C-alpha atoms as an extended CHARMM CRD file, in Angstrom:
* protein
*
       226  EXT
         1         1  MET       CA            -22.3340000000      -17.1630000000      -14.5980000000  PROA      1               0.0000000000
         2         2  LYS       CA            -22.4160000000      -13.6280000000      -15.9780000000  PROA      2               0.0000000000
         3         3  LEU       CA            -19.3830000000      -13.3090000000      -18.2480000000  PROA      3               0.0000000000
         4         4  LEU       CA            -17.7240000000      -10.3880000000      -20.0440000000  PROA      4               0.0000000000
         5         5  LEU       CA            -15.9300000000      -11.3200000000      -23.2730000000  PROA      5               0.0000000000
         6         6  ILE       CA            -13.5420000000       -8.6750000000      -24.6670000000  PROA      6               0.0000000000
         7         7  GLU       CA            -12.4720000000       -9.8290000000      -28.1410000000  PROA      7               0.0000000000
         8         8  ASP       CA            -12.0170000000       -7.8180000000      -31.3680000000  PROA      8               0.0000000000
         9         9  ASP       CA            -12.0220000000      -10.8110000000      -33.7410000000  PROA      9               0.0000000000
        10        10  GLN       CA            -15.7420000000      -11.1650000000      -34.4730000000  PROA      10              0.0000000000
        11        11  GLU       CA            -15.5120000000      -14.7650000000      -35.6390000000  PROA      11              0.0000000000
        12        12  MET       CA            -13.6120000000      -15.7840000000      -32.4980000000  PROA      12              0.0000000000
        13        13  ALA       CA            -15.9810000000      -13.7660000000      -30.3070000000  PROA      13              0.0000000000
        14        14  GLN       CA            -19.0390000000      -15.5220000000      -31.7400000000  PROA      14              0.0000000000
        15        15  PHE       CA            -17.3820000000      -18.9390000000      -31.4160000000  PROA      15              0.0000000000
        16        16  VAL       CA            -16.5190000000      -18.3590000000      -27.7480000000  PROA      16              0.0000000000
        17        17  ALA       CA            -19.8450000000      -16.6860000000      -26.8700000000  PROA      17              0.0000000000
        18        18  THR       CA            -21.8750000000      -19.4540000000      -28.5050000000  PROA      18              0.0000000000
        19        19  GLY       CA            -19.9640000000      -22.1890000000      -26.6940000000  PROA      19              0.0000000000
        20        20  LEU       CA            -20.2730000000      -20.4890000000      -23.3180000000  PROA      20              0.0000000000
        21        21  ARG       CA            -23.9670000000      -19.7910000000      -23.7950000000  PROA      21              0.0000000000
        22        22  LYS       CA            -24.5800000000      -23.4340000000      -24.6740000000  PROA      22              0.0000000000
        23        23  ALA       CA            -22.8670000000      -24.2920000000      -21.3990000000  PROA      23              0.0000000000
        24        24  GLY       CA            -25.4570000000      -22.1600000000      -19.5970000000  PROA      24              0.0000000000
        25        25  HSD       CA            -23.5650000000      -18.9000000000      -19.1190000000  PROA      25              0.0000000000
        26        26  TRP       CA            -24.7360000000      -15.3500000000      -19.8680000000  PROA      26              0.0000000000
        27        27  VAL       CA            -22.2150000000      -13.5230000000      -22.0880000000  PROA      27              0.0000000000
        28        28  GLU       CA            -21.8160000000       -9.8250000000      -22.8950000000  PROA      28              0.0000000000
        29        29  LEU       CA            -19.4270000000       -8.7690000000      -25.6780000000  PROA      29              0.0000000000
        30        30  ALA       CA            -17.0260000000       -5.8600000000      -26.1110000000  PROA      30              0.0000000000
        31        31  SER       CA            -14.9740000000       -5.4810000000      -29.3080000000  PROA      31              0.0000000000
        32        32  ASP       CA            -12.2010000000       -3.1690000000      -28.0490000000  PROA      32              0.0000000000
        33        33  GLY       CA            -10.3060000000       -2.4610000000      -24.8470000000  PROA      33              0.0000000000
        34        34  GLU       CA            -11.9280000000        0.8650000000      -24.0310000000  PROA      34              0.0000000000
        35        35  ALA       CA            -15.4540000000       -0.5510000000      -24.3400000000  PROA      35              0.0000000000
        36        36  GLY       CA            -14.4400000000       -3.5660000000      -22.2650000000  PROA      36              0.0000000000
        37        37  LEU       CA            -12.9660000000       -1.3800000000      -19.5300000000  PROA      37              0.0000000000
        38        38  THR       CA            -16.1460000000        0.7060000000      -19.3720000000  PROA      38              0.0000000000
        39        39  LEU       CA            -18.3490000000       -2.3870000000      -19.0680000000  PROA      39              0.0000000000
        40        40  ALA       CA            -16.1080000000       -3.9860000000      -16.4300000000  PROA      40              0.0000000000
        41        41  ARG       CA            -16.2040000000       -0.8210000000      -14.3470000000  PROA      41              0.0000000000
        42        42  GLY       CA            -19.9390000000       -0.3370000000      -14.6170000000  PROA      42              0.0000000000
        43        43  LYS       CA            -21.3970000000       -3.8120000000      -14.1760000000  PROA      43              0.0000000000
        44        44  ALA       CA            -20.9440000000       -6.8060000000      -11.9020000000  PROA      44              0.0000000000
        45        45  TYR       CA            -19.5660000000       -9.8320000000      -13.7680000000  PROA      45              0.0000000000
        46        46  ASP       CA            -18.5320000000      -13.2110000000      -12.4160000000  PROA      46              0.0000000000
        47        47  LEU       CA            -15.5790000000      -13.4410000000      -14.8060000000  PROA      47              0.0000000000
        48        48  ALA       CA            -13.9460000000      -11.5730000000      -17.7060000000  PROA      48              0.0000000000
        49        49  LEU       CA            -12.3220000000      -13.2170000000      -20.7370000000  PROA      49              0.0000000000
        50        50  VAL       CA             -9.8360000000      -10.8320000000      -22.3310000000  PROA      50              0.0000000000
        51        51  ASP       CA             -7.8390000000      -10.9170000000      -25.5620000000  PROA      51              0.0000000000
        52        52  ARG       CA             -4.2720000000       -9.6010000000      -25.2390000000  PROA      52              0.0000000000
        53        53  MET       CA             -4.1740000000       -7.7120000000      -28.5540000000  PROA      53              0.0000000000
        54        54  LEU       CA             -7.1200000000       -5.3000000000      -28.5830000000  PROA      54              0.0000000000
        55        55  PRO       CA             -7.7150000000       -2.0210000000      -30.4100000000  PROA      55              0.0000000000
        56        56  LYS       CA             -7.8720000000        1.2900000000      -28.4790000000  PROA      56              0.0000000000
        57        57  LEU       CA             -6.5860000000       -0.2960000000      -25.2580000000  PROA      57              0.0000000000
        58        58  ASP       CA             -4.5220000000       -3.5030000000      -25.1440000000  PROA      58              0.0000000000
        59        59  GLY       CA             -5.5420000000       -6.3410000000      -22.8620000000  PROA      59              0.0000000000
        60        60  LEU       CA             -2.5030000000       -6.0970000000      -20.5960000000  PROA      60              0.0000000000
        61        61  THR       CA             -3.1210000000       -2.4200000000      -19.8580000000  PROA      61              0.0000000000
        62        62  LEU       CA             -6.8340000000       -3.0980000000      -19.3860000000  PROA      62              0.0000000000
        63        63  VAL       CA             -6.1720000000       -5.7380000000      -16.7340000000  PROA      63              0.0000000000
        64        64  LYS       CA             -3.5570000000       -3.6230000000      -14.9520000000  PROA      64              0.0000000000
        65        65  THR       CA             -6.0410000000       -0.7460000000      -14.8510000000  PROA      65              0.0000000000
        66        66  LEU       CA             -8.7980000000       -2.8940000000      -13.3580000000  PROA      66              0.0000000000
        67        67  ARG       CA             -6.4770000000       -4.2780000000      -10.6890000000  PROA      67              0.0000000000
        68        68  ALA       CA             -5.0970000000       -0.8330000000       -9.8540000000  PROA      68              0.0000000000
        69        69  GLU       CA             -8.6850000000        0.3410000000       -9.3340000000  PROA      69              0.0000000000
        70        70  GLY       CA             -9.3460000000       -2.5360000000       -6.9520000000  PROA      70              0.0000000000
        71        71  LEU       CA            -11.6610000000       -4.6270000000       -9.1780000000  PROA      71              0.0000000000
        72        72  GLU       CA            -11.1240000000       -8.2430000000       -8.1890000000  PROA      72              0.0000000000
        73        73  ILE       CA            -13.2130000000       -9.8810000000      -10.9320000000  PROA      73              0.0000000000
        74        74  PRO       CA            -11.5310000000      -13.1550000000      -12.0440000000  PROA      74              0.0000000000
        75        75  ILE       CA             -9.8090000000      -12.6630000000      -15.4160000000  PROA      75              0.0000000000
        76        76  LEU       CA             -8.8700000000      -15.2380000000      -18.0530000000  PROA      76              0.0000000000
        77        77  PHE       CA             -6.6300000000      -14.1800000000      -20.9280000000  PROA      77              0.0000000000
        78        78  LEU       CA             -7.4090000000      -15.6930000000      -24.3540000000  PROA      78              0.0000000000
        79        79  THR       CA             -4.4970000000      -15.0440000000      -26.6980000000  PROA      79              0.0000000000
        80        80  THR       CA             -2.1460000000      -16.2590000000      -29.4170000000  PROA      80              0.0000000000
        81        81  MET       CA              0.8230000000      -14.8980000000      -27.4290000000  PROA      81              0.0000000000
        82        82  SER       CA              2.1910000000      -18.2000000000      -26.1790000000  PROA      82              0.0000000000
        83        83  GLY       CA              5.7130000000      -17.4480000000      -24.9370000000  PROA      83              0.0000000000
        84        84  ILE       CA              6.6230000000      -17.9660000000      -21.2850000000  PROA      84              0.0000000000
        85        85  ARG       CA              7.4000000000      -14.2490000000      -20.9510000000  PROA      85              0.0000000000
        86        86  ASP       CA              3.9730000000      -13.4510000000      -22.4070000000  PROA      86              0.0000000000
        87        87  ARG       CA              2.2750000000      -15.7180000000      -19.8930000000  PROA      87              0.0000000000
        88        88  VAL       CA              4.2860000000      -14.3280000000      -16.9900000000  PROA      88              0.0000000000
        89        89  ASP       CA              3.4480000000      -10.7590000000      -18.0350000000  PROA      89              0.0000000000
        90        90  GLY       CA             -0.2420000000      -11.6120000000      -18.2560000000  PROA      90              0.0000000000
        91        91  LEU       CA             -0.3920000000      -13.2440000000      -14.8440000000  PROA      91              0.0000000000
        92        92  GLU       CA              1.7800000000      -10.5650000000      -13.2960000000  PROA      92              0.0000000000
        93        93  ALA       CA             -0.6180000000       -7.9190000000      -14.6240000000  PROA      93              0.0000000000
        94        94  GLY       CA             -3.3320000000       -9.5180000000      -12.5060000000  PROA      94              0.0000000000
        95        95  ALA       CA             -4.9520000000      -12.2120000000      -14.6460000000  PROA      95              0.0000000000
        96        96  ASP       CA             -5.9920000000      -15.4340000000      -12.9160000000  PROA      96              0.0000000000
        97        97  ASP       CA             -5.4780000000      -17.7870000000      -15.8690000000  PROA      97              0.0000000000
        98        98  TYR       CA             -4.0620000000      -17.7910000000      -19.4040000000  PROA      98              0.0000000000
        99        99  LEU       CA             -5.3390000000      -19.8690000000      -22.3390000000  PROA      99              0.0000000000
       100       100  ILE       CA             -3.5440000000      -20.0450000000      -25.6810000000  PROA      100             0.0000000000
       101       101  LYS       CA             -5.4430000000      -19.8560000000      -28.9930000000  PROA      101             0.0000000000
       102       102  PRO       CA             -6.4680000000      -22.0810000000      -30.6550000000  PROA      102             0.0000000000
       103       103  PHE       CA             -8.1140000000      -23.9800000000      -27.8290000000  PROA      103             0.0000000000
       104       104  ALA       CA            -10.8360000000      -26.5770000000      -27.4180000000  PROA      104             0.0000000000
       105       105  MET       CA            -14.1570000000      -25.2270000000      -26.1970000000  PROA      105             0.0000000000
       106       106  ALA       CA            -14.2890000000      -28.0120000000      -23.6060000000  PROA      106             0.0000000000
       107       107  GLU       CA            -11.0580000000      -26.7520000000      -22.0370000000  PROA      107             0.0000000000
       108       108  LEU       CA            -12.2910000000      -23.1550000000      -21.9720000000  PROA      108             0.0000000000
       109       109  ILE       CA            -15.5240000000      -24.1750000000      -20.2520000000  PROA      109             0.0000000000
       110       110  ALA       CA            -13.5490000000      -26.2690000000      -17.7430000000  PROA      110             0.0000000000
       111       111  ARG       CA            -11.2590000000      -23.3410000000      -16.9250000000  PROA      111             0.0000000000
       112       112  VAL       CA            -14.2000000000      -20.9740000000      -16.4870000000  PROA      112             0.0000000000
       113       113  SER       CA            -15.7760000000      -23.4540000000      -14.0770000000  PROA      113             0.0000000000
       114       114  ALA       CA            -12.4960000000      -23.8960000000      -12.1840000000  PROA      114             0.0000000000
       115       115  LEU       CA            -12.1070000000      -20.1360000000      -11.7400000000  PROA      115             0.0000000000
       116       116  SER       CA            -15.6830000000      -19.9530000000      -10.4770000000  PROA      116             0.0000000000
       117       117  ARG       CA            -15.0510000000      -22.6650000000       -7.8780000000  PROA      117             0.0000000000
       118       118  ARG       CA            -11.7950000000      -21.0160000000       -6.7680000000  PROA      118             0.0000000000
       119       119  THR       CA            -13.5250000000      -17.6500000000       -6.3530000000  PROA      119             0.0000000000
       120       120  LYS       CA            -16.3460000000      -19.1600000000       -4.2980000000  PROA      120             0.0000000000
       121       121  ARG       CA            -13.8440000000      -20.9150000000       -2.0090000000  PROA      121             0.0000000000
       122       122  VAL       CA            -11.8970000000      -17.7160000000       -1.4670000000  PROA      122             0.0000000000
       123       123  GLY       CA            -15.1070000000      -15.7800000000       -0.8370000000  PROA      123             0.0000000000
       124       124  ALA       CA            -16.2160000000      -18.3160000000        1.7640000000  PROA      124             0.0000000000
       125       125  GLU       CA            -12.8960000000      -18.1380000000        3.6160000000  PROA      125             0.0000000000
       126       126  ILE       CA            -12.1880000000      -14.4310000000        3.2970000000  PROA      126             0.0000000000
       127       127  GLN       CA            -10.9720000000      -12.4130000000        6.2520000000  PROA      127             0.0000000000
       128       128  THR       CA            -11.3750000000       -8.6710000000        5.8760000000  PROA      128             0.0000000000
       129       129  GLN       CA             -8.7120000000       -7.7410000000        8.4460000000  PROA      129             0.0000000000
       130       130  LEU       CA             -5.2880000000       -9.3500000000        8.6730000000  PROA      130             0.0000000000
       131       131  LYS       CA             -2.5830000000       -8.5270000000       11.2160000000  PROA      131             0.0000000000
       132       132  ALA       CA              1.0080000000       -9.7480000000       11.4180000000  PROA      132             0.0000000000
       133       133  GLY       CA              3.2370000000       -8.0090000000       13.9340000000  PROA      133             0.0000000000
       134       134  ASP       CA              2.8460000000       -4.2660000000       13.3940000000  PROA      134             0.0000000000
       135       135  ILE       CA              1.4930000000       -4.7340000000        9.8540000000  PROA      135             0.0000000000
       136       136  GLU       CA             -2.2460000000       -4.5330000000        9.1880000000  PROA      136             0.0000000000
       137       137  LEU       CA             -4.1210000000       -5.2450000000        5.9570000000  PROA      137             0.0000000000
       138       138  ASP       CA             -7.7010000000       -4.5270000000        4.9730000000  PROA      138             0.0000000000
       139       139  THR       CA             -8.5740000000       -7.0960000000        2.3070000000  PROA      139             0.0000000000
       140       140  LEU       CA            -11.6380000000       -5.1850000000        1.1460000000  PROA      140             0.0000000000
       141       141  THR       CA             -9.8310000000       -1.9260000000        0.3740000000  PROA      141             0.0000000000
       142       142  GLN       CA             -6.4060000000       -3.5630000000       -0.0620000000  PROA      142             0.0000000000
       143       143  SER       CA             -4.9340000000       -0.9140000000        2.2230000000  PROA      143             0.0000000000
       144       144  VAL       CA             -1.7830000000       -1.6070000000        4.2430000000  PROA      144             0.0000000000
       145       145  SER       CA             -0.2590000000        0.0750000000        7.2720000000  PROA      145             0.0000000000
       146       146  ARG       CA              2.7650000000       -0.5500000000        9.4540000000  PROA      146             0.0000000000
       147       147  ALA       CA              2.6540000000        0.7400000000       13.0200000000  PROA      147             0.0000000000
       148       148  GLY       CA             -0.2240000000        2.9390000000       11.9380000000  PROA      148             0.0000000000
       149       149  GLN       CA              1.6490000000        4.4200000000        8.9620000000  PROA      149             0.0000000000
       150       150  ARG       CA              0.0360000000        3.9400000000        5.5370000000  PROA      150             0.0000000000
       151       151  VAL       CA              2.1000000000        1.9140000000        3.0410000000  PROA      151             0.0000000000
       152       152  GLU       CA              1.2790000000        2.3410000000       -0.6530000000  PROA      152             0.0000000000
       153       153  LEU       CA              1.6980000000       -0.8860000000       -2.6380000000  PROA      153             0.0000000000
       154       154  GLN       CA              1.2310000000       -1.9300000000       -6.2360000000  PROA      154             0.0000000000
       155       155  PRO       CA             -1.4170000000       -4.6690000000       -6.7790000000  PROA      155             0.0000000000
       156       156  GLN       CA              1.0730000000       -7.5200000000       -7.1110000000  PROA      156             0.0000000000
       157       157  GLU       CA              3.0630000000       -6.3370000000       -4.0970000000  PROA      157             0.0000000000
       158       158  TYR       CA             -0.1670000000       -6.3340000000       -2.1060000000  PROA      158             0.0000000000
       159       159  ARG       CA             -0.9780000000       -9.9000000000       -3.2110000000  PROA      159             0.0000000000
       160       160  ILE       CA              2.4500000000      -11.0890000000       -2.0510000000  PROA      160             0.0000000000
       161       161  LEU       CA              2.0060000000       -9.3970000000        1.3210000000  PROA      161             0.0000000000
       162       162  GLU       CA             -1.5170000000      -10.7570000000        1.7700000000  PROA      162             0.0000000000
       163       163  TYR       CA             -0.3100000000      -14.2940000000        1.0780000000  PROA      163             0.0000000000
       164       164  LEU       CA              2.5460000000      -13.8440000000        3.5560000000  PROA      164             0.0000000000
       165       165  ALA       CA              0.1140000000      -12.4090000000        6.1280000000  PROA      165             0.0000000000
       166       166  ARG       CA             -2.2040000000      -15.3940000000        5.7660000000  PROA      166             0.0000000000
       167       167  ASN       CA              0.8490000000      -17.5530000000        6.5010000000  PROA      167             0.0000000000
       168       168  ALA       CA              2.4700000000      -15.2760000000        9.0940000000  PROA      168             0.0000000000
       169       169  GLY       CA              5.1880000000      -16.9520000000       11.1360000000  PROA      169             0.0000000000
       170       170  LYS       CA              5.6010000000      -19.7250000000        8.5510000000  PROA      170             0.0000000000
       171       171  VAL       CA              8.2110000000      -20.1470000000        5.8400000000  PROA      171             0.0000000000
       172       172  VAL       CA              6.7780000000      -19.2930000000        2.4040000000  PROA      172             0.0000000000
       173       173  THR       CA              8.8650000000      -20.6810000000       -0.4330000000  PROA      173             0.0000000000
       174       174  ARG       CA              9.4640000000      -19.1990000000       -3.8710000000  PROA      174             0.0000000000
       175       175  SER       CA              7.3850000000      -22.0110000000       -5.3990000000  PROA      175             0.0000000000
       176       176  MET       CA              4.4880000000      -21.2550000000       -3.0720000000  PROA      176             0.0000000000
       177       177  LEU       CA              4.5250000000      -17.6090000000       -4.1560000000  PROA      177             0.0000000000
       178       178  LEU       CA              4.6900000000      -18.5230000000       -7.8470000000  PROA      178             0.0000000000
       179       179  GLN       CA              1.7080000000      -20.8550000000       -7.4900000000  PROA      179             0.0000000000
       180       180  ASN       CA             -0.4700000000      -18.7460000000       -5.2040000000  PROA      180             0.0000000000
       181       181  VAL       CA              0.3100000000      -15.1850000000       -6.3170000000  PROA      181             0.0000000000
       182       182  TRP       CA              1.0480000000      -15.6910000000      -10.0160000000  PROA      182             0.0000000000
       183       183  GLN       CA             -0.7750000000      -19.0300000000      -10.5470000000  PROA      183             0.0000000000
       184       184  LEU       CA              2.4100000000      -20.3670000000      -12.1600000000  PROA      184             0.0000000000
       185       185  HSD       CA              2.9610000000      -24.0740000000      -11.6690000000  PROA      185             0.0000000000
       186       186  PHE       CA              6.3680000000      -23.9440000000      -13.3350000000  PROA      186             0.0000000000
       187       187  ASP       CA              9.5200000000      -21.9110000000      -12.7580000000  PROA      187             0.0000000000
       188       188  PRO       CA              9.6550000000      -19.1310000000      -15.3760000000  PROA      188             0.0000000000
       189       189  GLN       CA             13.4280000000      -18.8630000000      -14.8380000000  PROA      189             0.0000000000
       190       190  THR       CA             13.1810000000      -15.1420000000      -14.1050000000  PROA      190             0.0000000000
       191       191  ASN       CA             13.6760000000      -13.0390000000      -10.9840000000  PROA      191             0.0000000000
       192       192  ILE       CA              9.9680000000      -12.1810000000      -10.8850000000  PROA      192             0.0000000000
       193       193  VAL       CA              9.6190000000      -13.1550000000       -7.1940000000  PROA      193             0.0000000000
       194       194  GLU       CA             12.8650000000      -11.5690000000       -6.0690000000  PROA      194             0.0000000000
       195       195  SER       CA             12.2910000000       -8.2350000000       -7.8250000000  PROA      195             0.0000000000
       196       196  HSD       CA              8.7560000000       -7.8430000000       -6.4300000000  PROA      196             0.0000000000
       197       197  MET       CA              9.8920000000       -8.9460000000       -2.9740000000  PROA      197             0.0000000000
       198       198  SER       CA             12.7020000000       -6.4000000000       -3.0170000000  PROA      198             0.0000000000
       199       199  ARG       CA             10.3060000000       -3.5370000000       -3.8080000000  PROA      199             0.0000000000
       200       200  LEU       CA              7.7900000000       -4.7550000000       -1.2290000000  PROA      200             0.0000000000
       201       201  ARG       CA             10.3970000000       -4.9430000000        1.5200000000  PROA      201             0.0000000000
       202       202  ALA       CA             11.7880000000       -1.5030000000        0.6940000000  PROA      202             0.0000000000
       203       203  LYS       CA              8.3130000000        0.0160000000        1.0940000000  PROA      203             0.0000000000
       204       204  LEU       CA              7.4830000000       -1.8490000000        4.2950000000  PROA      204             0.0000000000
       205       205  ASP       CA             10.8230000000       -1.1160000000        5.9840000000  PROA      205             0.0000000000
       206       206  ARG       CA             11.1020000000        2.5780000000        5.0600000000  PROA      206             0.0000000000
       207       207  GLY       CA             11.5110000000        4.4670000000        8.3420000000  PROA      207             0.0000000000
       208       208  PHE       CA             11.8280000000        1.3280000000       10.4760000000  PROA      208             0.0000000000
       209       209  ASP       CA             14.8860000000       -0.3150000000       12.0360000000  PROA      209             0.0000000000
       210       210  THR       CA             13.6650000000       -3.9040000000       11.7490000000  PROA      210             0.0000000000
       211       211  ALA       CA             12.8080000000       -5.8700000000        8.6220000000  PROA      211             0.0000000000
       212       212  ALA       CA              9.1830000000       -6.9410000000        8.3790000000  PROA      212             0.0000000000
       213       213  ILE       CA              9.9860000000       -9.8720000000        6.1000000000  PROA      213             0.0000000000
       214       214  GLN       CA             12.8850000000      -12.1600000000        6.9130000000  PROA      214             0.0000000000
       215       215  THR       CA             14.7630000000      -14.2480000000        4.3360000000  PROA      215             0.0000000000
       216       216  ILE       CA             15.5050000000      -17.8190000000        5.3730000000  PROA      216             0.0000000000
       217       217  ARG       CA             18.4880000000      -18.7430000000        3.2240000000  PROA      217             0.0000000000
       218       218  GLY       CA             17.7510000000      -21.6690000000        0.9250000000  PROA      218             0.0000000000
       219       219  GLU       CA             14.1340000000      -21.9110000000        2.1160000000  PROA      219             0.0000000000
       220       220  GLY       CA             12.0550000000      -18.7840000000        1.5650000000  PROA      220             0.0000000000
       221       221  TYR       CA             10.5120000000      -15.8500000000        3.4200000000  PROA      221             0.0000000000
       222       222  ILE       CA              8.7630000000      -15.2700000000        6.7560000000  PROA      222             0.0000000000
       223       223  LEU       CA              6.5130000000      -12.3710000000        7.7150000000  PROA      223             0.0000000000
       224       224  ARG       CA              6.8580000000      -11.8510000000       11.4670000000  PROA      224             0.0000000000
       225       225  ALA       CA              3.6760000000      -12.8320000000       13.2870000000  PROA      225             0.0000000000
       226       226  ASP       CA              4.4110000000      -10.8160000000       16.4570000000  PROA      226             0.0000000000
C-alpha cells in the first residue's frame, strides 16, 4: 500500500515508517499538518496515518478539511490523546480508526491491513446512486437532494444519511449508527447520535410537511423507502 504518515516527532516517524516498510508498504512522510494536507490533496494514497498534535495545522482540523473537500482516503489517527472524548472527536471528524501511543508495531500493521480490506470491500459493493422515497444521493459527489431540491450536509450528516439510505425501510438502531458511521463499538455515553440526527432531520425536512426520517420509540430510526 502507498501510505502517508503525518508525524512531527522524528523518532516516532522513523519507527513507524521503518516498521511499515518492512511489512512491504511504501511510506511518504510529512512533519507538520500543512505539509500533510498538501500531500494528501495532491497525491493518491491508500491510507493516511495522522498524529493529533501537529505544528502549523492540528490533526483534527486536517482530517475535517480533507473530509469537507470530499477526500475519502482511509485515515488512522496515531496519538497520545487517549480519553473517550478524544477518540469520539477523532472519529467524528472523519477518521476511520484511532490507535493510542505507545502501541505495538504488530497491532499497527494489523490495523492498516484491516482498513485496506474494509476499503476494498466497500469499493467492490459501492453504488453511486441511492434513492429512498423522494431523497436521492450521489455517493461519488456526496450530493443530496429531496424532491429535486439540493440539501447541503456536513460530512458526518451525509454518512448518517447514506447508511440510512442503504438500509431504507429498515429500523437502524443507535448502536448500528455508532458502529457503522463512527466505528465505535462501545457507547460513548454522549448524545453524539441524537445531536447529528437532529441537525440532519432539520435540513432534510425544511420546506416539507412530512418527516423523511421516522423515529421508532425504543428501537431506532427509519428512512422512508417510498
